[in-house]
Short mmCIF file of C-alpha atoms in Angstrom, two decimals:
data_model
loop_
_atom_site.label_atom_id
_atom_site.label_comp_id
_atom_site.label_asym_id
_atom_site.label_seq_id
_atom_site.Cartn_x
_atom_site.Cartn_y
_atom_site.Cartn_z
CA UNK F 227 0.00 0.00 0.00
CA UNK F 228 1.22 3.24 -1.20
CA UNK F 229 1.86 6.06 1.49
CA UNK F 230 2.31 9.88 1.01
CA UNK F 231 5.00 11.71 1.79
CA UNK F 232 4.96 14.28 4.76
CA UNK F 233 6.64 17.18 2.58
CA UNK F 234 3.95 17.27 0.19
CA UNK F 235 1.27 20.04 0.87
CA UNK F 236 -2.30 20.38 0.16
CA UNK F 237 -1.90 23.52 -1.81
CA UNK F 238 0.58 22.18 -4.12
CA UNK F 239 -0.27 19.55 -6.46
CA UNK F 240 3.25 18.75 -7.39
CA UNK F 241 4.00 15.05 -7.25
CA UNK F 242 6.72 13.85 -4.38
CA UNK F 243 9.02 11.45 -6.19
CA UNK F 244 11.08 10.92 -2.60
CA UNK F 245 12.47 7.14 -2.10
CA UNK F 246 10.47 5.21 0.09
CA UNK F 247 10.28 1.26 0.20
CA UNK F 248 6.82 -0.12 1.61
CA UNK F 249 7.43 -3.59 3.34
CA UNK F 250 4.67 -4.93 1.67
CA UNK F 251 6.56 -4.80 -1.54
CA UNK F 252 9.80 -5.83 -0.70
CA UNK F 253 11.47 -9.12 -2.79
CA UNK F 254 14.85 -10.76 -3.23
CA UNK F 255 15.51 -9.40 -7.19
CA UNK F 256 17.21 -6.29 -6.01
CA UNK F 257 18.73 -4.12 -2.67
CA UNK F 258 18.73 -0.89 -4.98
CA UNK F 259 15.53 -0.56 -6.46
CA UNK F 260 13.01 2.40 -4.68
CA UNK F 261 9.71 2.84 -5.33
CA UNK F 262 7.76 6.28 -6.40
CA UNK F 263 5.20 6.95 -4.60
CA UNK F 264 2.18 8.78 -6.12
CA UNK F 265 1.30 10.62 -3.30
CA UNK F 266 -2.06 9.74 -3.32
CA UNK F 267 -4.74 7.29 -1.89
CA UNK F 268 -7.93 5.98 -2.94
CA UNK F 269 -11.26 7.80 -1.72
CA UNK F 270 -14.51 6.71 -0.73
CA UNK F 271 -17.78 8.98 -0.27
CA UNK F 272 -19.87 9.01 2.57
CA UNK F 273 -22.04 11.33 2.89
CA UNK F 274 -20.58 14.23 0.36
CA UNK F 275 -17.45 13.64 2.35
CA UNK F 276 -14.50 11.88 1.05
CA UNK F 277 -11.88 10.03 3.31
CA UNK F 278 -8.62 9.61 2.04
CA UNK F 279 -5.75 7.31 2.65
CA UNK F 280 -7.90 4.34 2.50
CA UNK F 281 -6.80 0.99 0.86
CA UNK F 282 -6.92 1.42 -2.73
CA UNK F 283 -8.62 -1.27 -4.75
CA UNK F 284 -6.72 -1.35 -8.35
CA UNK F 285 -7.42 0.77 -11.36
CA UNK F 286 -4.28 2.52 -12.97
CA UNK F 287 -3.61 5.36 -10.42
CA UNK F 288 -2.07 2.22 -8.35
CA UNK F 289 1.87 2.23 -6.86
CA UNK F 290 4.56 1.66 -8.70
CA UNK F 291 5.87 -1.44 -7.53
CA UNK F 292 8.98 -1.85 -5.60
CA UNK F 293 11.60 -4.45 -4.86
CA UNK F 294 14.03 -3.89 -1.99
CA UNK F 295 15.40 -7.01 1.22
CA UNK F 296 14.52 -10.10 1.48
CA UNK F 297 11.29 -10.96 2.86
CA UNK F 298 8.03 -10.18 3.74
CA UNK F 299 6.94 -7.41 6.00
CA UNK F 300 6.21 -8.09 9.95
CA UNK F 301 2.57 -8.74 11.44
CA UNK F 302 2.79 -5.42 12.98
CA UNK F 303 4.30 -3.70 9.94
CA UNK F 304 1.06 -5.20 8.40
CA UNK F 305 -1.06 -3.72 11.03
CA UNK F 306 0.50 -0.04 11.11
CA UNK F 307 0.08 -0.17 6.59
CA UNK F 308 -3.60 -0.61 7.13
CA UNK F 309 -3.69 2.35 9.19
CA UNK F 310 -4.72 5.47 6.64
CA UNK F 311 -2.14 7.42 6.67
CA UNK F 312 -1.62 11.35 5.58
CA UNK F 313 -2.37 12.79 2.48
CA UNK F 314 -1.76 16.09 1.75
CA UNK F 315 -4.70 15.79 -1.45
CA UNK F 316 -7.15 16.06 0.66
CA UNK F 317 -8.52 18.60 -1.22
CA UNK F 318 -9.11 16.53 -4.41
CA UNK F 319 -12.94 15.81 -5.07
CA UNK F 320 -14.51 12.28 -5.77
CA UNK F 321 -14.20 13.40 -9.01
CA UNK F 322 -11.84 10.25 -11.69
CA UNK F 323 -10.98 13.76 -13.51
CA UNK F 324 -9.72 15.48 -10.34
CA UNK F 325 -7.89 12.71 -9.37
CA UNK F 326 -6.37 11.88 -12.71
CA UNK F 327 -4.65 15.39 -12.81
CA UNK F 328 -3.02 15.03 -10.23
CA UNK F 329 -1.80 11.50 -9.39
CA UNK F 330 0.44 8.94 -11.04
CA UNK F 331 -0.86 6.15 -13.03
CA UNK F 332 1.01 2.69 -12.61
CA UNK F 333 2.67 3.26 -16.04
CA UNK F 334 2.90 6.92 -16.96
CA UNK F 335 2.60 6.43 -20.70
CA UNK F 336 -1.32 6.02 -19.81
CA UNK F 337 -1.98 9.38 -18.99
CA UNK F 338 0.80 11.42 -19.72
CA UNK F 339 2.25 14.12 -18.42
CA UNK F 340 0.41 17.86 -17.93
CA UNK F 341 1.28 18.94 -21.08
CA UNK F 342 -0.28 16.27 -22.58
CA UNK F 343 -3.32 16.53 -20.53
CA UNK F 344 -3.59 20.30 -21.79
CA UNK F 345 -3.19 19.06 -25.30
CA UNK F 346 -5.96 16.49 -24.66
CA UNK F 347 -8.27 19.19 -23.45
CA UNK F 348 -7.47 22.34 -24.67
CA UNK F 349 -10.28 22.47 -27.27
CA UNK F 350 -12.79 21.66 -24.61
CA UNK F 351 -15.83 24.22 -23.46
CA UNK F 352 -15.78 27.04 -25.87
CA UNK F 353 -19.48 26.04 -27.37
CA UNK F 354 -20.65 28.88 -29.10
CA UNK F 355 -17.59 31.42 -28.08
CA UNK F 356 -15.64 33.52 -29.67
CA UNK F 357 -12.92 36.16 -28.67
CA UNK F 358 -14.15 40.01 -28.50
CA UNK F 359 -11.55 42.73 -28.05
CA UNK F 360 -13.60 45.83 -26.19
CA UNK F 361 -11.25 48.67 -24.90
CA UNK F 362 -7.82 47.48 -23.84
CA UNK F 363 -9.15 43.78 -23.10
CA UNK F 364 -10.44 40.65 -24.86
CA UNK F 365 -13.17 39.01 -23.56
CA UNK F 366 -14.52 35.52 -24.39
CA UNK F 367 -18.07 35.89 -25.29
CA UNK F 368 -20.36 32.57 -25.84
CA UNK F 369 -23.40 33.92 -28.48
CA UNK F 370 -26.64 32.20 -29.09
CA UNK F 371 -29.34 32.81 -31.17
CA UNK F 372 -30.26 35.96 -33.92
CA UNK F 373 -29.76 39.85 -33.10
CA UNK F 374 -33.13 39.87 -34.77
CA UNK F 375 -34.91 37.29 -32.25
CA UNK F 376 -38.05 38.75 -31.91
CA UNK F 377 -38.17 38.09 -27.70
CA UNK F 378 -35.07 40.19 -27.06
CA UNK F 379 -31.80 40.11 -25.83
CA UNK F 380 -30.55 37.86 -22.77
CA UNK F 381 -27.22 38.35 -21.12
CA UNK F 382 -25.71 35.53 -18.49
CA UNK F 383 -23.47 36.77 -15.95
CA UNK F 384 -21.43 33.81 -13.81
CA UNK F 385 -19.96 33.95 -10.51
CA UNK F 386 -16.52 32.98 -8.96
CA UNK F 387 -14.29 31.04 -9.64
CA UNK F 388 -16.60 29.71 -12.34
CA UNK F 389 -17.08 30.48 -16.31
CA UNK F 390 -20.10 31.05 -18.58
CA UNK F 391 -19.00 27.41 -19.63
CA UNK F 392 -22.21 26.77 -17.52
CA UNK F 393 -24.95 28.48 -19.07
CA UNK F 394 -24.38 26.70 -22.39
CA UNK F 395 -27.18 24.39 -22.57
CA UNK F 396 -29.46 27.30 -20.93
CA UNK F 397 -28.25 29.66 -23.52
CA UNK F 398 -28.99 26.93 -26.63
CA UNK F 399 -32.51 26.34 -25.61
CA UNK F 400 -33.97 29.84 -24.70
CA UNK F 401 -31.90 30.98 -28.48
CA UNK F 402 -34.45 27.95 -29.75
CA UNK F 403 -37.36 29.63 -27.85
CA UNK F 404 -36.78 32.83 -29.15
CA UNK F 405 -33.61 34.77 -27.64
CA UNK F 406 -30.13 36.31 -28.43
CA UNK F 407 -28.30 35.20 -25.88
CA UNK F 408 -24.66 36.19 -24.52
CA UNK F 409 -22.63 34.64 -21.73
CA UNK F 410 -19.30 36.58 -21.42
CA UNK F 411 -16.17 35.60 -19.05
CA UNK F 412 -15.20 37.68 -16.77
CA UNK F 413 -12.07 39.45 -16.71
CA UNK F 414 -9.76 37.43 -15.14
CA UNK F 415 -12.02 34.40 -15.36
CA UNK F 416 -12.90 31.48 -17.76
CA UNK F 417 -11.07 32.26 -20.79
CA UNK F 418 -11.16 36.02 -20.92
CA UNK F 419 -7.85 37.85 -21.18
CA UNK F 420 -6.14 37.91 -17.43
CA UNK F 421 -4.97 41.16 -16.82
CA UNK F 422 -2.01 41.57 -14.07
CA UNK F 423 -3.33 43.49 -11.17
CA UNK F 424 -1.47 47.10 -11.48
CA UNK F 425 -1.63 47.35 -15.05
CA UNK F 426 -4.76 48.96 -15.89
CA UNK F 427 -7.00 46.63 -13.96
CA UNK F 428 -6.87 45.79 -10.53
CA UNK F 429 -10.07 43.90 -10.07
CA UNK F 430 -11.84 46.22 -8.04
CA UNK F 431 -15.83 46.14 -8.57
CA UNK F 432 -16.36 49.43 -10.53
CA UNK F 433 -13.55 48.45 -13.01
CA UNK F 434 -15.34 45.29 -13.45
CA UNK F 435 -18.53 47.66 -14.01
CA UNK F 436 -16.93 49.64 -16.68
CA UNK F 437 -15.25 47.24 -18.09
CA UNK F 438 -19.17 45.24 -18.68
CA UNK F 439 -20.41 48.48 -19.77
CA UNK F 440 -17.59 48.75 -22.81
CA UNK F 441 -18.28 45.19 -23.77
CA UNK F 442 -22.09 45.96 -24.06
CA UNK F 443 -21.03 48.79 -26.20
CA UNK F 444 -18.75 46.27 -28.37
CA UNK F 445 -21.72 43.96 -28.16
CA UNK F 446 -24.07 46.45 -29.76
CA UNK F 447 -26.65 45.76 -26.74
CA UNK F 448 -27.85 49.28 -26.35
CA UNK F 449 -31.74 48.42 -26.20
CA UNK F 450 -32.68 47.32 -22.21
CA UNK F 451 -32.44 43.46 -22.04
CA UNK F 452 -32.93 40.76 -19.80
CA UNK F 453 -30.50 39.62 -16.93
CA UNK F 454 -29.66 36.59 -15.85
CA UNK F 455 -27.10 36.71 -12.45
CA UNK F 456 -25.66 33.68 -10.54
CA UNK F 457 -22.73 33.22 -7.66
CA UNK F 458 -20.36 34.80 -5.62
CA UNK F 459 -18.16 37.66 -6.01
CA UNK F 460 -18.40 39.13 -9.54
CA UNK F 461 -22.01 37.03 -9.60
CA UNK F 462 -22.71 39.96 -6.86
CA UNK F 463 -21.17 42.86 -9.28
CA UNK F 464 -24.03 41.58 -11.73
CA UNK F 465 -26.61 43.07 -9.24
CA UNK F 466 -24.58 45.95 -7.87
CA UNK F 467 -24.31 47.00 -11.82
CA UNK F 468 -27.70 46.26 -12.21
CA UNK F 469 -28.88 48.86 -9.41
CA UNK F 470 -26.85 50.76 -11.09
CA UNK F 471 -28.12 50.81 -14.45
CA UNK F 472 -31.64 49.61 -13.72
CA UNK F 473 -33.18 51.64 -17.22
CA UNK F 474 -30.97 48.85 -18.88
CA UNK F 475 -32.83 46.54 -17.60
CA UNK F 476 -35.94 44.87 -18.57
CA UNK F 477 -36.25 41.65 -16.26
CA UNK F 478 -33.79 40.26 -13.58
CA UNK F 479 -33.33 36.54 -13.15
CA UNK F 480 -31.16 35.58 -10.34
CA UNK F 481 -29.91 31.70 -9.38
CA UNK F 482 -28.58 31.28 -6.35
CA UNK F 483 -26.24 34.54 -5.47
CA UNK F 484 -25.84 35.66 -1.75
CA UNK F 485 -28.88 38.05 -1.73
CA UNK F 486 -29.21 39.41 2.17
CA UNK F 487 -26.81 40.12 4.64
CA UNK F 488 -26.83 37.12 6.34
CA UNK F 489 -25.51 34.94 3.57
CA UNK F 490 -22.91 32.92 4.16
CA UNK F 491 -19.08 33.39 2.89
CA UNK F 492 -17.78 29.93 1.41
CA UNK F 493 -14.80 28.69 3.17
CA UNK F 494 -13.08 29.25 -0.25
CA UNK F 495 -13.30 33.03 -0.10
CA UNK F 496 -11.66 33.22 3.82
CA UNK F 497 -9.23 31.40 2.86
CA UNK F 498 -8.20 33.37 -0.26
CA UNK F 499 -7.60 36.46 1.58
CA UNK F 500 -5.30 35.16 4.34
CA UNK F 501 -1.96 35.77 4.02
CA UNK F 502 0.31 33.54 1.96
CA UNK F 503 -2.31 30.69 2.38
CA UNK F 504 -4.32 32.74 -0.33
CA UNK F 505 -1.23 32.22 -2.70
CA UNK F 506 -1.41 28.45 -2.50
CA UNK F 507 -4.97 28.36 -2.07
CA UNK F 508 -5.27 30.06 -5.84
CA UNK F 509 -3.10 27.91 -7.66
CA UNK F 510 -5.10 24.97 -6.60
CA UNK F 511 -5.42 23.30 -10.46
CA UNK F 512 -9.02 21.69 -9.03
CA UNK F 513 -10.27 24.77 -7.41
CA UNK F 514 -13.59 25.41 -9.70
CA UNK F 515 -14.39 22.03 -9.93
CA UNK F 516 -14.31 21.42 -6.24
CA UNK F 517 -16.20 24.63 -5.43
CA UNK F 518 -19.01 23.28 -7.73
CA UNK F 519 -19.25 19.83 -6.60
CA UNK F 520 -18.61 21.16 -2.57
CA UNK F 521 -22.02 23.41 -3.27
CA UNK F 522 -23.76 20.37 -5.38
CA UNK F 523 -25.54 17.32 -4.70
CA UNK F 524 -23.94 15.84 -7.87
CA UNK F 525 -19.89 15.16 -8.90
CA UNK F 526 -19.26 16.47 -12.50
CA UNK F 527 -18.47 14.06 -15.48
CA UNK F 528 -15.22 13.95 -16.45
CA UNK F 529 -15.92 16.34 -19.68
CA UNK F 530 -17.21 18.64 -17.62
CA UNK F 531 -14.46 18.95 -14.92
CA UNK F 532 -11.74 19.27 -17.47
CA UNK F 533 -13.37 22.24 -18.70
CA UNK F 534 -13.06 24.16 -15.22
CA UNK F 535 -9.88 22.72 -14.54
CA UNK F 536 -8.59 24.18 -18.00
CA UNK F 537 -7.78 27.86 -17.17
CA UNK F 538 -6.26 27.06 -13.82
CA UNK F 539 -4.39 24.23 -14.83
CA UNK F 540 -2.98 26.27 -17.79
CA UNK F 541 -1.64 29.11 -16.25
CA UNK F 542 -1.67 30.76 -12.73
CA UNK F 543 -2.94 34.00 -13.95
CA UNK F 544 -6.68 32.60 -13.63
CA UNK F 545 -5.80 31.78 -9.94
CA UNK F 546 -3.73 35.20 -9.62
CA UNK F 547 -7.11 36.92 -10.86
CA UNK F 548 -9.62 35.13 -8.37
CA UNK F 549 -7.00 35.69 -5.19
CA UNK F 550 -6.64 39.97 -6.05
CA UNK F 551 -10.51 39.99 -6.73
CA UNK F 552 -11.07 38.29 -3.58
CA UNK F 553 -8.78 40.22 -1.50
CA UNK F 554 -10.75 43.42 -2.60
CA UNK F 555 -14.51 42.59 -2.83
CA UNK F 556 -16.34 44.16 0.85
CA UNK F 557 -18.45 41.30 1.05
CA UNK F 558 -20.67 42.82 3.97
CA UNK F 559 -21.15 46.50 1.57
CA UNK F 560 -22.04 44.55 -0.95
CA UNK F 561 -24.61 42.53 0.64
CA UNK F 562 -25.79 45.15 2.19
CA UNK F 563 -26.48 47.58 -1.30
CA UNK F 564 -28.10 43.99 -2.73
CA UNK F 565 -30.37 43.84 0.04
CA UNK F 566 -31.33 47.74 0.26
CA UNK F 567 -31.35 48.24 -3.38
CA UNK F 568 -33.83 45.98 -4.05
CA UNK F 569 -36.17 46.27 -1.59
CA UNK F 570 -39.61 47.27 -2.19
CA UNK F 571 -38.89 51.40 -2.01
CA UNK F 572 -35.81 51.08 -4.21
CA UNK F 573 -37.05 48.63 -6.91
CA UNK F 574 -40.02 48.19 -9.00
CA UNK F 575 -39.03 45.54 -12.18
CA UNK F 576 -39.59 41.90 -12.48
CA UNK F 577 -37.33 39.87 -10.31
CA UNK F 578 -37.44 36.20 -10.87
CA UNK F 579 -35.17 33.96 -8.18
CA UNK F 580 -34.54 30.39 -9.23
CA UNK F 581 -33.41 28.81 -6.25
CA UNK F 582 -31.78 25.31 -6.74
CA UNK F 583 -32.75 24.29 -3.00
CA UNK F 584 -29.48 21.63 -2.63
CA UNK F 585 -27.48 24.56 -2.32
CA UNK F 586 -25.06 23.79 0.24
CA UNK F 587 -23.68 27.32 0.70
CA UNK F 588 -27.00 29.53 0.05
CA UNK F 589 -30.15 28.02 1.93
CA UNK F 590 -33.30 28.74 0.46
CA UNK F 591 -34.16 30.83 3.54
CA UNK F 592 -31.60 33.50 1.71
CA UNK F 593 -34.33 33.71 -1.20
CA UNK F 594 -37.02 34.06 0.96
CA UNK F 595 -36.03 37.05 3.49
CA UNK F 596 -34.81 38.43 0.25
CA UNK F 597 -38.27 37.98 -1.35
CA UNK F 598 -39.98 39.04 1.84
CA UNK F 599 -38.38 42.37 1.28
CA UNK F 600 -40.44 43.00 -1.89
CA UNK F 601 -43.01 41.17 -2.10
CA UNK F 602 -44.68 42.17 -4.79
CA UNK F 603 -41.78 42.21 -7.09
CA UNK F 604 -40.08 39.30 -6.44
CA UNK F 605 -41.22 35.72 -7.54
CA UNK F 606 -39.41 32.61 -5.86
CA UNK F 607 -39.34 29.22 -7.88
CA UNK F 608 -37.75 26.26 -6.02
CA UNK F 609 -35.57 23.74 -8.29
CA UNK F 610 -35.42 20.51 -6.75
CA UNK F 611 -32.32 18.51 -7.02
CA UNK F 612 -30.66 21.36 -7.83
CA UNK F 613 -27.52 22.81 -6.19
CA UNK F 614 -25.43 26.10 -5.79
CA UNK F 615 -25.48 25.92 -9.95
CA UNK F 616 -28.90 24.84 -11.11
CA UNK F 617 -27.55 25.85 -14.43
CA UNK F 618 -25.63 23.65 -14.62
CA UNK F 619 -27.10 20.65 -12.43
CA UNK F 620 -31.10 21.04 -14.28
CA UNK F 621 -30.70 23.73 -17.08
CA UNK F 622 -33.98 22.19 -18.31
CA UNK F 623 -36.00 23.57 -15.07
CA UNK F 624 -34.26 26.51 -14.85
CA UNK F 625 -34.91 27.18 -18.79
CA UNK F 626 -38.40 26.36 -18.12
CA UNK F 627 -38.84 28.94 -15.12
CA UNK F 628 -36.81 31.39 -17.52
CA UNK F 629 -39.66 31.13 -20.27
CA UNK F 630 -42.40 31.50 -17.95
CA UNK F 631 -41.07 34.37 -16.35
CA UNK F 632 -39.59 36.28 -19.82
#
């Protein structure tokens, strides 16, 4: 049984190649021989939970096998290799994608190295994107639908550290009902250009404003459309530039953002603004996919994960990005302009709030003190068996409560 090695960290992914001979797999071909140890255990779910170090039970992410003495190990070096020992990829979801980045497979030709893994999935997730240039940045911009759809315009607006990557089957069916749809990446997010903090953007929530307002401009969207908001962080500049430029906009859908001041801060978050913690914490390769699945009742597909692994396993800019936007967001003055501005004597259009009720960072009680605060504008629809991204875990309920409400 493999163990890990103690100088391995949970915020670096690197792989420890130190020698280390397990007795279970000494023999009598050679004295010299060491064995590479993957640094990583097999996982079990209980719960949502995984537990790590466990026994693992084949597949190709095994040990490399070693030879070293003679003999067999002892009955109580037996005992103390069942024991699950530490492993610094504890962070690593349930996910076979997750894992695969990140571990050894019994003969490394399988799976290749990281380069080859980019080169595998590179291509992956830009369904119906394209690259915009607007002012000094370029944006990645999925588009469905006609400019001349005769139900208007919808724009998508994700949340951190996520991508539009999961509106796309939303955005293909409401362009079939009847819409032009856009999803754009952030700055600093998805595939969108990642400027370096200092150098004309410093990720700061009115340069994220302007910078939305130029690409609208680029977009030619200067007739009031529809919004559709969802997540943390720049999911909560959506609304903030929505009270802002409330003539601009006809209807406001909202999934699952922190809405009152008593919403929660994800774990994630905290620990991105501590002090050199927040530097390993953001170049965590897995740290969109685990987010998602953490706030989910469901683990992505494989497909899917590689897709919000890509921009953080490509580069640390994306994770660079998500740590300075962190550090300056006000959580609590945000939350509290959400929760004012759209009460009932500040706000008078359509609100719709699709709530996937598995959220396991929002509760549904967010949505309904935040409904309870205008009652008459606000319309709550439960999703069942959805999570933190019912976009993504039942796009066909949440395009359904879309149409209605449109």
């Amino acid at each position: 049984m493999s163990r890990c090695c103690p100088c391995a960290t949970s915020s670096s992914p690197a792989l420890c190649l130190l020698p280390f001979v397990p007795a279970a797999s000494r023999s009598t071909t050679s004295s010299s021989s060491v064995a590479l140890s993957p640094c990583g255990g097999a996982s079990s779910s209980v719960s949502g939970r995984l537990r790590w170090g466990t026994r693992p039970r084949g597949g190709r992410h095994a040990t490399v096998a070693a030879s070293g003495n003679d003999g067999g190990g002892t009955a109580e070096e037996e005992k103390e290799g069942d024991k699950p020992g530490f492993n610094p990829f504890g962070f690593v979801t349930d996910n076979p994608s997750s894992r695969s980045a990140i571990q050894l497979p019994a003969v490394p030709a399988e799976d290749g190295n990281v380069g080859q893994m980019l080169y595998r999935i590179e291509d992956k997730g830009k369904e119906y994107g394209s690259y915009v240039r607007s002012g000094e940045f370029r944006w990645f911009v999925r588009e469905t639908g006609s400019p001349d759809a005769r139900r208007g315009t919808i724009v998508f607006l994700h949340g951190a550290p996520t991508q539009s990557f999961s509106y796309r089957m939303v955005m293909a069916q409401m362009a079939d009902a009847g819409y032009h749809c856009f999803a754009p990446d952030w700055l600093g997010f998805g595939f969108s250009e990642m400027p370096q903090p200092g150098y004309g953007f410093d990720y700061k929530e009115e340069e994220f404003h302007k910078a939305f307002d130029d690409l609208l401009a680029t977009l030619n969207i200067t007739e009031p459309f529809f919004l559709v908001v969802q997540g943390f962080l720049v999911g909560s500049y959506g609304l903030t530039w929505a009270l802002n430029n409330s003539s601009k906009v006809l209807k406001l859908a909202i999934l699952n953002t922190p809405l009152t001041v008593s919403s929660p801060v994800p774990g994630l978050f905290q620990q991105l603004r501590l002090p050199l913690f927040g530097e390993f914490t953001c170049q965590n390769a897995v740290v969109a996919e685990r987010f998602i699945e953490a706030g989910s009742a469901y683990v992505l597909k494989l497909d899917k994960a590689d897709v919000y692994r890509l921009p953080y396993l490509s580069s640390g800019a994306p994770g660079f990005a998500l740590l300075e936007a962190a550090r300056k967001v006000n959580f609590q003055d945000v939350l509290s302009r959400i929760s004012a501005g759209f009460s009932s004597n500040s706000w008078e259009k359509p609100i719709l709030v699709a709530w996937g009720i598995s959220d396991k960072y929002l509760p549904l009680s967010i949505a309904e003190e935040f409904k309870k605060a205008n009652p008459n504008v606000v319309k709550l629809e439960a999703i069942e068996g959805a999570g933190h991204m019912p976009q993504e875990d039942w796009p066909e309920k949440v395009v359904k409560a879309l149409i209605s409400f449109l």
